[in-house]
Short mmCIF file of C-alpha atoms in Angstrom, two decimals:
data_model
loop_
_atom_site.label_atom_id
_atom_site.label_comp_id
_atom_site.label_asym_id
_atom_site.label_seq_id
_atom_site.Cartn_x
_atom_site.Cartn_y
_atom_site.Cartn_z
CA MET B 331 17.78 3.25 -48.18
CA ASP B 332 19.22 6.76 -48.07
CA GLU B 333 15.80 8.47 -48.03
CA ILE B 334 15.07 6.77 -44.71
CA LEU B 335 18.54 6.82 -43.16
CA ARG B 336 19.00 10.57 -43.54
CA LEU B 337 15.96 11.11 -41.31
CA VAL B 338 17.38 9.05 -38.43
CA ARG B 339 19.03 10.54 -35.35
CA PRO B 340 22.82 10.21 -35.76
CA ALA B 341 23.11 8.68 -32.29
CA VAL B 342 20.82 5.82 -33.36
CA LEU B 343 22.81 5.18 -36.51
CA ASP B 344 25.91 4.84 -34.33
CA LEU B 345 24.32 2.13 -32.17
CA THR B 346 25.34 -1.46 -32.73
CA PRO B 347 22.24 -3.49 -33.60
CA LEU B 348 21.33 -5.82 -30.76
CA ASP B 349 20.65 -9.47 -31.42
CA LEU B 350 16.86 -9.50 -31.74
CA ALA B 351 16.88 -13.29 -31.74
CA ARG B 352 17.97 -14.02 -28.17
CA THR B 353 16.37 -17.33 -28.72
CA GLU B 354 15.85 -20.82 -27.43
CA GLU B 355 16.46 -22.42 -30.82
CA TYR B 356 20.20 -22.88 -30.44
CA GLY B 357 19.98 -25.98 -28.25
CA ALA B 358 21.88 -24.63 -25.26
CA ARG B 359 21.20 -26.84 -22.23
CA ILE B 360 23.17 -24.75 -19.75
CA ARG B 361 22.74 -20.96 -19.73
CA LEU B 362 25.37 -19.01 -17.89
CA ASP B 363 25.49 -15.95 -20.14
CA VAL B 364 22.93 -13.37 -18.89
CA ASN B 365 23.08 -13.55 -15.09
CA GLU B 366 19.69 -15.17 -14.51
CA ASN B 367 18.74 -16.69 -11.16
CA PRO B 368 18.92 -20.45 -11.82
CA TYR B 369 16.00 -21.18 -9.45
CA PRO B 370 12.31 -20.58 -10.26
CA PRO B 371 10.47 -18.21 -7.88
CA TYR B 372 7.93 -20.87 -6.84
CA PRO B 373 6.96 -24.43 -7.77
CA GLY B 374 4.48 -24.81 -10.58
CA THR B 375 3.84 -26.03 -14.10
CA PRO B 376 6.70 -26.27 -16.61
CA ALA B 377 5.61 -22.88 -17.98
CA GLN B 378 5.82 -21.33 -14.51
CA GLN B 379 9.19 -22.99 -13.96
CA GLU B 380 10.55 -20.88 -16.85
CA LEU B 381 9.80 -17.54 -15.19
CA ASN B 382 13.37 -17.26 -13.93
CA ARG B 383 14.64 -17.20 -17.54
CA TYR B 384 14.58 -14.20 -19.86
CA PRO B 385 12.20 -14.62 -22.81
CA GLU B 386 13.20 -14.20 -26.43
CA ARG B 387 13.36 -10.59 -27.57
CA GLN B 388 11.40 -11.38 -30.75
CA PRO B 389 10.05 -14.96 -30.63
CA ARG B 390 10.56 -16.48 -34.06
CA PRO B 391 7.47 -18.74 -34.04
CA LEU B 392 5.33 -15.69 -33.28
CA LEU B 393 7.08 -13.62 -35.94
CA ASP B 394 6.31 -16.34 -38.47
CA ALA B 395 2.69 -16.55 -37.31
CA PHE B 396 2.13 -12.80 -37.58
CA ALA B 397 3.97 -12.62 -40.90
CA ASP B 398 1.47 -15.13 -42.29
CA PHE B 399 -1.44 -13.38 -40.57
CA TYR B 400 -0.60 -9.93 -41.95
CA GLY B 401 0.85 -11.12 -45.25
CA VAL B 402 4.24 -9.43 -44.81
CA PRO B 403 7.83 -10.73 -44.54
CA ARG B 404 9.07 -11.54 -41.05
CA GLU B 405 11.79 -8.91 -41.45
CA CYS B 406 9.07 -6.23 -41.60
CA LEU B 407 7.78 -6.93 -38.06
CA LEU B 408 8.82 -5.79 -34.60
CA PHE B 409 7.00 -6.71 -31.38
CA THR B 410 6.59 -3.93 -28.82
CA ARG B 411 4.70 -3.25 -25.60
CA ASP B 412 1.63 -2.07 -27.46
CA VAL B 413 1.31 0.92 -29.77
CA ASP B 414 2.46 3.33 -27.08
CA GLU B 415 5.98 1.89 -27.00
CA ALA B 416 6.14 1.76 -30.79
CA ALA B 417 5.30 5.48 -30.95
CA ASP B 418 7.98 6.17 -28.36
CA LEU B 419 10.56 4.15 -30.31
CA LEU B 420 9.79 6.11 -33.46
CA VAL B 421 10.23 9.47 -31.74
CA ARG B 422 13.49 8.39 -30.10
CA SER B 423 14.80 6.96 -33.38
CA PHE B 424 14.01 9.86 -35.70
CA CYS B 425 13.59 13.10 -33.73
CA VAL B 426 16.37 15.28 -32.32
CA GLU B 427 15.57 17.05 -29.06
CA GLY B 428 15.01 20.79 -29.39
CA ARG B 429 15.05 20.71 -33.18
CA ASP B 430 12.58 18.25 -34.69
CA ALA B 431 8.81 17.91 -34.40
CA ILE B 432 5.95 15.51 -34.95
CA LEU B 433 2.65 16.30 -36.66
CA GLN B 434 -0.70 14.95 -35.54
CA THR B 435 -4.31 15.54 -36.44
CA ARG B 436 -6.76 17.07 -33.96
CA PRO B 437 -8.42 15.40 -32.18
CA THR B 438 -6.56 12.13 -31.78
CA VAL B 439 -5.04 9.90 -29.11
CA ALA B 440 -2.96 11.55 -26.40
CA ILE B 441 0.11 9.30 -26.54
CA TYR B 442 1.73 10.95 -29.60
CA PRO B 443 2.31 14.42 -28.07
CA HIS B 444 3.16 12.82 -24.74
CA VAL B 445 6.08 10.75 -26.05
CA ALA B 446 7.24 13.69 -28.17
CA ARG B 447 7.32 16.17 -25.31
CA VAL B 448 9.08 13.71 -23.03
CA GLN B 449 11.88 13.68 -25.62
CA GLY B 450 11.91 17.48 -26.01
CA VAL B 451 10.37 17.22 -29.48
CA GLY B 452 7.89 19.78 -30.83
CA VAL B 453 4.26 19.05 -31.72
CA VAL B 454 2.32 20.66 -34.57
CA GLU B 455 -1.33 19.96 -35.29
CA VAL B 456 -3.69 20.04 -38.26
CA PRO B 457 -7.41 19.82 -37.46
CA LEU B 458 -9.48 17.16 -39.13
CA LEU B 459 -12.04 18.53 -41.56
CA PRO B 460 -15.27 19.41 -39.69
CA SER B 461 -17.38 17.46 -42.15
CA GLY B 462 -16.69 13.75 -41.70
CA PHE B 463 -13.52 14.18 -39.62
CA GLN B 464 -11.32 13.40 -42.61
CA LEU B 465 -7.72 14.40 -43.26
CA ASP B 466 -6.95 17.77 -44.77
CA PRO B 467 -4.06 16.71 -47.05
CA ASP B 468 -3.39 20.23 -48.28
CA GLY B 469 -3.33 21.48 -44.70
CA VAL B 470 -0.96 18.69 -43.65
CA LEU B 471 1.42 19.39 -46.52
CA ALA B 472 1.30 23.14 -45.89
CA MET B 473 2.02 22.62 -42.19
CA HIS B 474 4.98 20.39 -43.04
CA ALA B 475 6.29 22.97 -45.50
CA ALA B 476 6.09 25.60 -42.75
CA ASN B 477 7.79 23.23 -40.29
CA PRO B 478 10.30 21.25 -42.39
CA GLN B 479 11.88 19.66 -39.31
CA THR B 480 8.69 17.65 -38.79
CA LYS B 481 10.02 14.09 -39.03
CA LEU B 482 6.97 12.00 -38.05
CA LEU B 483 3.29 12.30 -39.00
CA PHE B 484 0.97 10.31 -36.72
CA LEU B 485 -2.36 9.34 -38.28
CA CYS B 486 -4.79 7.17 -36.31
CA SER B 487 -7.13 5.24 -38.62
CA PRO B 488 -9.78 4.46 -37.46
CA ASN B 489 -9.28 7.61 -35.45
CA ASP B 490 -9.80 7.94 -31.74
CA PRO B 491 -12.09 9.57 -30.64
CA THR B 492 -13.98 10.21 -33.89
CA SER B 493 -14.13 6.47 -34.75
CA ASN B 494 -13.82 6.87 -38.53
CA LEU B 495 -11.31 5.58 -41.05
CA LEU B 496 -9.13 8.17 -42.73
CA GLU B 497 -9.21 8.06 -46.51
CA ARG B 498 -6.51 5.72 -47.80
CA GLU B 499 -5.78 7.84 -50.86
CA ASP B 500 -5.21 10.93 -48.72
CA ILE B 501 -2.63 9.06 -46.64
CA LEU B 502 -0.89 7.69 -49.73
CA ARG B 503 -0.77 11.15 -51.30
CA ILE B 504 0.90 12.55 -48.17
CA ALA B 505 3.35 9.63 -48.06
CA THR B 506 4.27 10.18 -51.71
CA GLU B 507 4.79 13.93 -51.42
CA LEU B 508 6.79 13.67 -48.18
CA PHE B 509 8.99 10.74 -49.18
CA GLY B 510 12.53 11.49 -48.06
CA THR B 511 11.40 14.20 -45.64
CA ALA B 512 9.04 12.46 -43.18
CA ILE B 513 7.84 9.10 -41.88
CA ILE B 514 4.08 8.53 -42.04
CA VAL B 515 2.94 6.53 -39.00
CA VAL B 516 -0.48 4.92 -39.46
CA ASP B 517 -1.96 3.73 -36.18
CA HIS B 518 -4.28 0.82 -37.06
CA ARG B 519 -5.09 -0.23 -33.48
CA PHE B 520 -8.83 -0.53 -34.28
CA LEU B 521 -8.61 -1.63 -37.92
CA ASP B 522 -10.24 -5.06 -37.64
CA TYR B 523 -13.51 -3.43 -36.59
CA SER B 524 -13.64 -1.62 -39.94
CA GLY B 525 -13.12 -4.45 -42.42
CA ALA B 526 -10.77 -2.19 -44.39
CA GLU B 527 -7.45 -3.14 -45.97
CA SER B 528 -4.35 -2.37 -43.97
CA LEU B 529 -1.93 0.23 -45.28
CA ALA B 530 0.80 -2.33 -44.60
CA THR B 531 0.16 -3.49 -48.17
CA ALA B 532 1.40 -0.09 -49.36
CA ILE B 533 4.80 -0.27 -47.63
CA PRO B 534 6.69 -1.83 -50.60
CA ALA B 535 5.70 1.16 -52.75
CA HIS B 536 5.85 3.67 -49.88
CA PRO B 537 8.74 2.67 -47.59
CA ASN B 538 8.24 5.80 -45.47
CA ILE B 539 4.97 4.34 -44.11
CA VAL B 540 5.04 2.61 -40.72
CA VAL B 541 1.90 0.75 -39.61
CA LEU B 542 1.19 0.13 -35.93
CA ARG B 543 -1.09 -2.72 -34.82
CA SER B 544 -2.29 -3.75 -31.39
CA MET B 545 -3.77 -6.90 -29.90
CA SER B 546 -5.43 -4.93 -27.09
CA ALA B 547 -8.71 -3.58 -28.45
CA GLU B 548 -9.19 -6.13 -31.21
CA TYR B 549 -8.07 -9.42 -29.67
CA GLY B 550 -8.79 -8.96 -25.99
CA LEU B 551 -5.19 -8.73 -24.76
CA ALA B 552 -5.17 -5.24 -23.26
CA GLY B 553 -3.78 -6.74 -20.05
CA GLU B 554 -0.68 -8.04 -21.87
CA ARG B 555 0.16 -4.78 -23.71
CA PHE B 556 1.25 -6.21 -27.06
CA GLY B 557 1.85 -4.19 -30.21
CA ILE B 558 3.43 -4.69 -33.61
CA ALA B 559 5.28 -2.27 -35.86
CA ILE B 560 5.13 -3.13 -39.57
CA ALA B 561 7.66 -1.30 -41.70
CA HIS B 562 10.46 -1.51 -44.25
CA PRO B 563 13.22 -3.83 -42.93
CA GLU B 564 15.64 -0.91 -42.55
CA VAL B 565 13.15 0.90 -40.32
CA ILE B 566 12.64 -2.27 -38.27
CA ASP B 567 16.42 -2.57 -37.85
CA LEU B 568 16.61 1.00 -36.57
CA LEU B 569 13.74 0.57 -34.11
CA GLY B 570 15.32 -2.66 -32.90
CA ARG B 571 18.44 -0.73 -31.89
CA VAL B 572 16.35 1.34 -29.47
CA LEU B 573 14.03 -1.44 -28.29
CA ALA B 574 14.17 -2.67 -24.70
CA PHE B 575 16.10 -5.90 -24.08
CA CYS B 576 13.01 -8.08 -23.55
CA PRO B 577 9.81 -6.17 -24.40
CA LEU B 578 7.52 -9.18 -24.02
CA SER B 579 7.02 -11.18 -20.84
CA ARG B 580 6.75 -14.96 -20.93
CA ASN B 581 3.08 -14.67 -19.96
CA ALA B 582 2.45 -12.35 -22.90
CA ILE B 583 4.21 -14.73 -25.28
CA ARG B 584 2.08 -17.65 -24.05
CA ALA B 585 -1.13 -15.64 -24.42
CA LEU B 586 -0.19 -14.54 -27.94
CA THR B 587 0.70 -18.08 -28.92
CA GLN B 588 -2.82 -19.17 -27.90
CA VAL B 589 -4.48 -16.30 -29.77
CA MET B 590 -2.57 -17.09 -32.96
CA THR B 591 -3.72 -20.72 -33.12
CA LEU B 592 -6.50 -21.45 -35.61
CA LEU B 593 -8.99 -21.77 -32.76
CA GLY B 594 -7.74 -18.53 -31.22
CA VAL B 595 -8.07 -16.60 -34.48
CA LEU B 596 -11.59 -17.96 -35.02
CA ARG B 597 -12.60 -17.10 -31.47
CA SER B 598 -11.28 -13.56 -31.90
CA ALA B 599 -13.23 -13.19 -35.15
CA VAL B 600 -16.41 -14.30 -33.36
CA ASN B 601 -15.80 -11.80 -30.56
CA ILE B 602 -15.19 -8.98 -33.04
CA GLY B 603 -18.46 -9.94 -34.72
CA LYS B 604 -20.28 -9.70 -31.39
CA VAL B 605 -18.89 -6.21 -30.86
CA LEU B 606 -19.99 -5.14 -34.34
CA THR B 607 -23.51 -6.46 -33.73
CA GLU B 608 -23.70 -4.55 -30.47
CA ARG B 609 -22.25 -1.44 -32.12
CA THR B 610 -25.14 -1.41 -34.58
CA ARG B 611 -27.74 -1.98 -31.87
CA VAL B 612 -26.34 0.59 -29.45
CA ALA B 613 -25.98 3.21 -32.20
CA ARG B 614 -29.63 2.70 -33.16
CA VAL B 615 -30.85 3.06 -29.57
CA LEU B 616 -28.68 6.11 -28.96
CA ALA B 617 -29.98 7.78 -32.12
CA GLY B 618 -33.52 7.49 -30.77
CA SER B 619 -32.75 9.19 -27.46
CA SER B 620 -33.86 12.76 -26.82
CA ALA B 621 -30.53 13.33 -25.04
CA VAL B 622 -28.55 12.61 -28.22
CA VAL B 623 -27.96 15.09 -31.03
CA ARG B 624 -26.03 12.79 -33.37
CA VAL B 625 -24.32 9.42 -33.50
CA PHE B 626 -21.39 9.58 -35.89
CA PRO B 627 -20.65 6.59 -38.18
CA SER B 628 -18.13 4.23 -36.58
CA ASP B 629 -15.37 2.02 -37.96
CA ALA B 630 -14.09 1.12 -34.48
CA ASN B 631 -15.25 -0.58 -31.29
CA PHE B 632 -16.66 2.64 -29.89
CA LEU B 633 -19.11 5.38 -30.83
CA PHE B 634 -18.53 9.12 -31.01
CA VAL B 635 -21.78 10.72 -29.91
CA GLN B 636 -22.85 14.35 -29.75
CA VAL B 637 -25.21 14.91 -26.82
CA ARG B 638 -27.00 17.90 -25.33
CA ASP B 639 -24.85 18.13 -22.20
CA ALA B 640 -21.70 16.03 -22.21
CA SER B 641 -20.45 16.90 -18.74
CA GLY B 642 -23.88 16.30 -17.19
CA LEU B 643 -24.23 12.93 -18.89
CA VAL B 644 -20.71 11.87 -17.94
CA ASP B 645 -21.37 12.86 -14.32
CA MET B 646 -24.60 10.85 -14.14
CA MET B 647 -22.94 7.84 -15.75
CA THR B 648 -20.08 8.03 -13.25
CA GLN B 649 -22.47 8.28 -10.31
CA SER B 650 -24.23 5.17 -11.65
CA GLY B 651 -21.00 3.19 -11.96
CA VAL B 652 -20.66 3.54 -15.73
CA LYS B 653 -17.57 5.15 -17.28
CA ILE B 654 -17.73 6.90 -20.64
CA ALA B 655 -15.23 9.39 -22.06
CA ASP B 656 -15.92 13.12 -22.21
CA GLY B 657 -14.94 14.53 -25.61
CA SER B 658 -16.64 17.90 -25.24
CA THR B 659 -13.49 19.92 -25.93
CA PHE B 660 -13.59 19.18 -29.67
CA PRO B 661 -14.93 22.35 -31.41
CA ALA B 662 -16.36 20.52 -34.45
CA ALA B 663 -18.60 18.39 -32.19
CA PRO B 664 -19.28 20.25 -28.94
CA ASP B 665 -20.72 18.17 -26.12
CA ALA B 666 -19.45 14.89 -27.55
CA VAL B 667 -18.78 11.67 -25.66
CA ARG B 668 -16.98 8.49 -26.62
CA ILE B 669 -18.75 5.27 -25.64
CA SER B 670 -16.91 1.95 -25.90
CA ILE B 671 -18.95 -1.08 -26.92
CA GLY B 672 -19.11 -3.60 -24.08
CA THR B 673 -21.08 -6.78 -23.53
CA PRO B 674 -24.86 -6.62 -24.08
CA ALA B 675 -25.38 -6.41 -20.31
CA GLU B 676 -22.86 -3.57 -19.97
CA ASN B 677 -24.38 -1.70 -22.91
CA ASN B 678 -27.89 -2.12 -21.49
CA ALA B 679 -26.74 -0.68 -18.16
CA MET B 680 -25.31 2.35 -19.96
CA LEU B 681 -28.49 2.80 -22.01
CA ALA B 682 -30.62 2.60 -18.87
CA VAL B 683 -28.67 5.49 -17.35
CA LEU B 684 -29.07 7.41 -20.61
CA ASP B 685 -32.85 6.86 -20.46
CA GLN B 686 -32.91 8.17 -16.90
CA TYR B 687 -30.83 11.17 -17.91
CA ALA B 688 -33.12 11.95 -20.86
CA GLU B 689 -36.26 11.55 -18.74
CA GLU B 690 -35.01 13.94 -16.07
CA ARG B 691 -34.32 16.60 -18.68
CA LYS B 692 -37.59 16.41 -20.58
CA PRO B 693 -39.36 19.76 -20.70
CA ARG B 694 -42.32 19.82 -18.30
CA GLY B 695 -45.70 21.36 -18.96
CA PHE B 696 -47.45 24.09 -16.92
CA GLY B 697 -47.43 23.24 -13.25
CA GLY B 698 -44.61 20.74 -13.72
CA ARG B 699 -46.86 18.24 -15.54
#
């Protein structure tokens, strides 16, 4: 597709596509082709005995499982080391050092400008609208018009730290108007906590949309660092040219295989439900605290909360062994914090510290009583 290919770095177009299917399906009994050590590092189970062998680059059974799970063709998927690597691959595939730029909203996750600046790529920003933290489509389009070398637009939905979904129609409008001039990257790492439809369903009509998914926050695999890029097959082919030789470890592949069984999917759904129940409870308790100004509506597994003194609250939490994130630098919500939803016991511990904090800051009457 010419509208996509003309956005790609020439050096990437010149790369020979690597075989993404370095696979175990070909029936080879003796492998003497990739300089592996023939001896396992230690005795163990059959799975442990395989640690001396490189894994598949893109395991076909997992590709098939995720294709069914997300309702997209297998050719539209690429496994990466979480969303961070997918963002890095996109910048390296599309942006020329010293010339091109990415666009992001403000505030949002820190990885987008990081991977851009590492590659010598510029960063332009458009603030979210103060009311509701929604996209400003006119502002985005105007910023792109003023910076036509902006190749990638990163949109996190639900957004971090504000926890809200971005309006689907706003994203589709931007994708339509910038077709042929920019790739719209929709980071859906928290989507399953929202119940909303993925923008992956829009890719056939909007091939300049790339959707990023993660199994970290939603499916409890943060320790395995697993992400998925969903895109037009030509985009997947380009990203595959830049992808590391074996992005997934054998341990990660085994963990993912378990998660994608029927029992694993059901267990994950139950766990997501537990988080949603706790999100509702914690938001209600927070809203009743004298230390809290506002609890913003959440579509994610965390809450964005405006408090009376963010740095003071964060300090007390830290001293009590509880970590929350300080978001007080955001002008539209000064003194904000981001609080992840944990287990009921973890949430209760956090709320107990909040109660202590609120009690210590209650105004006292004459004579200190």
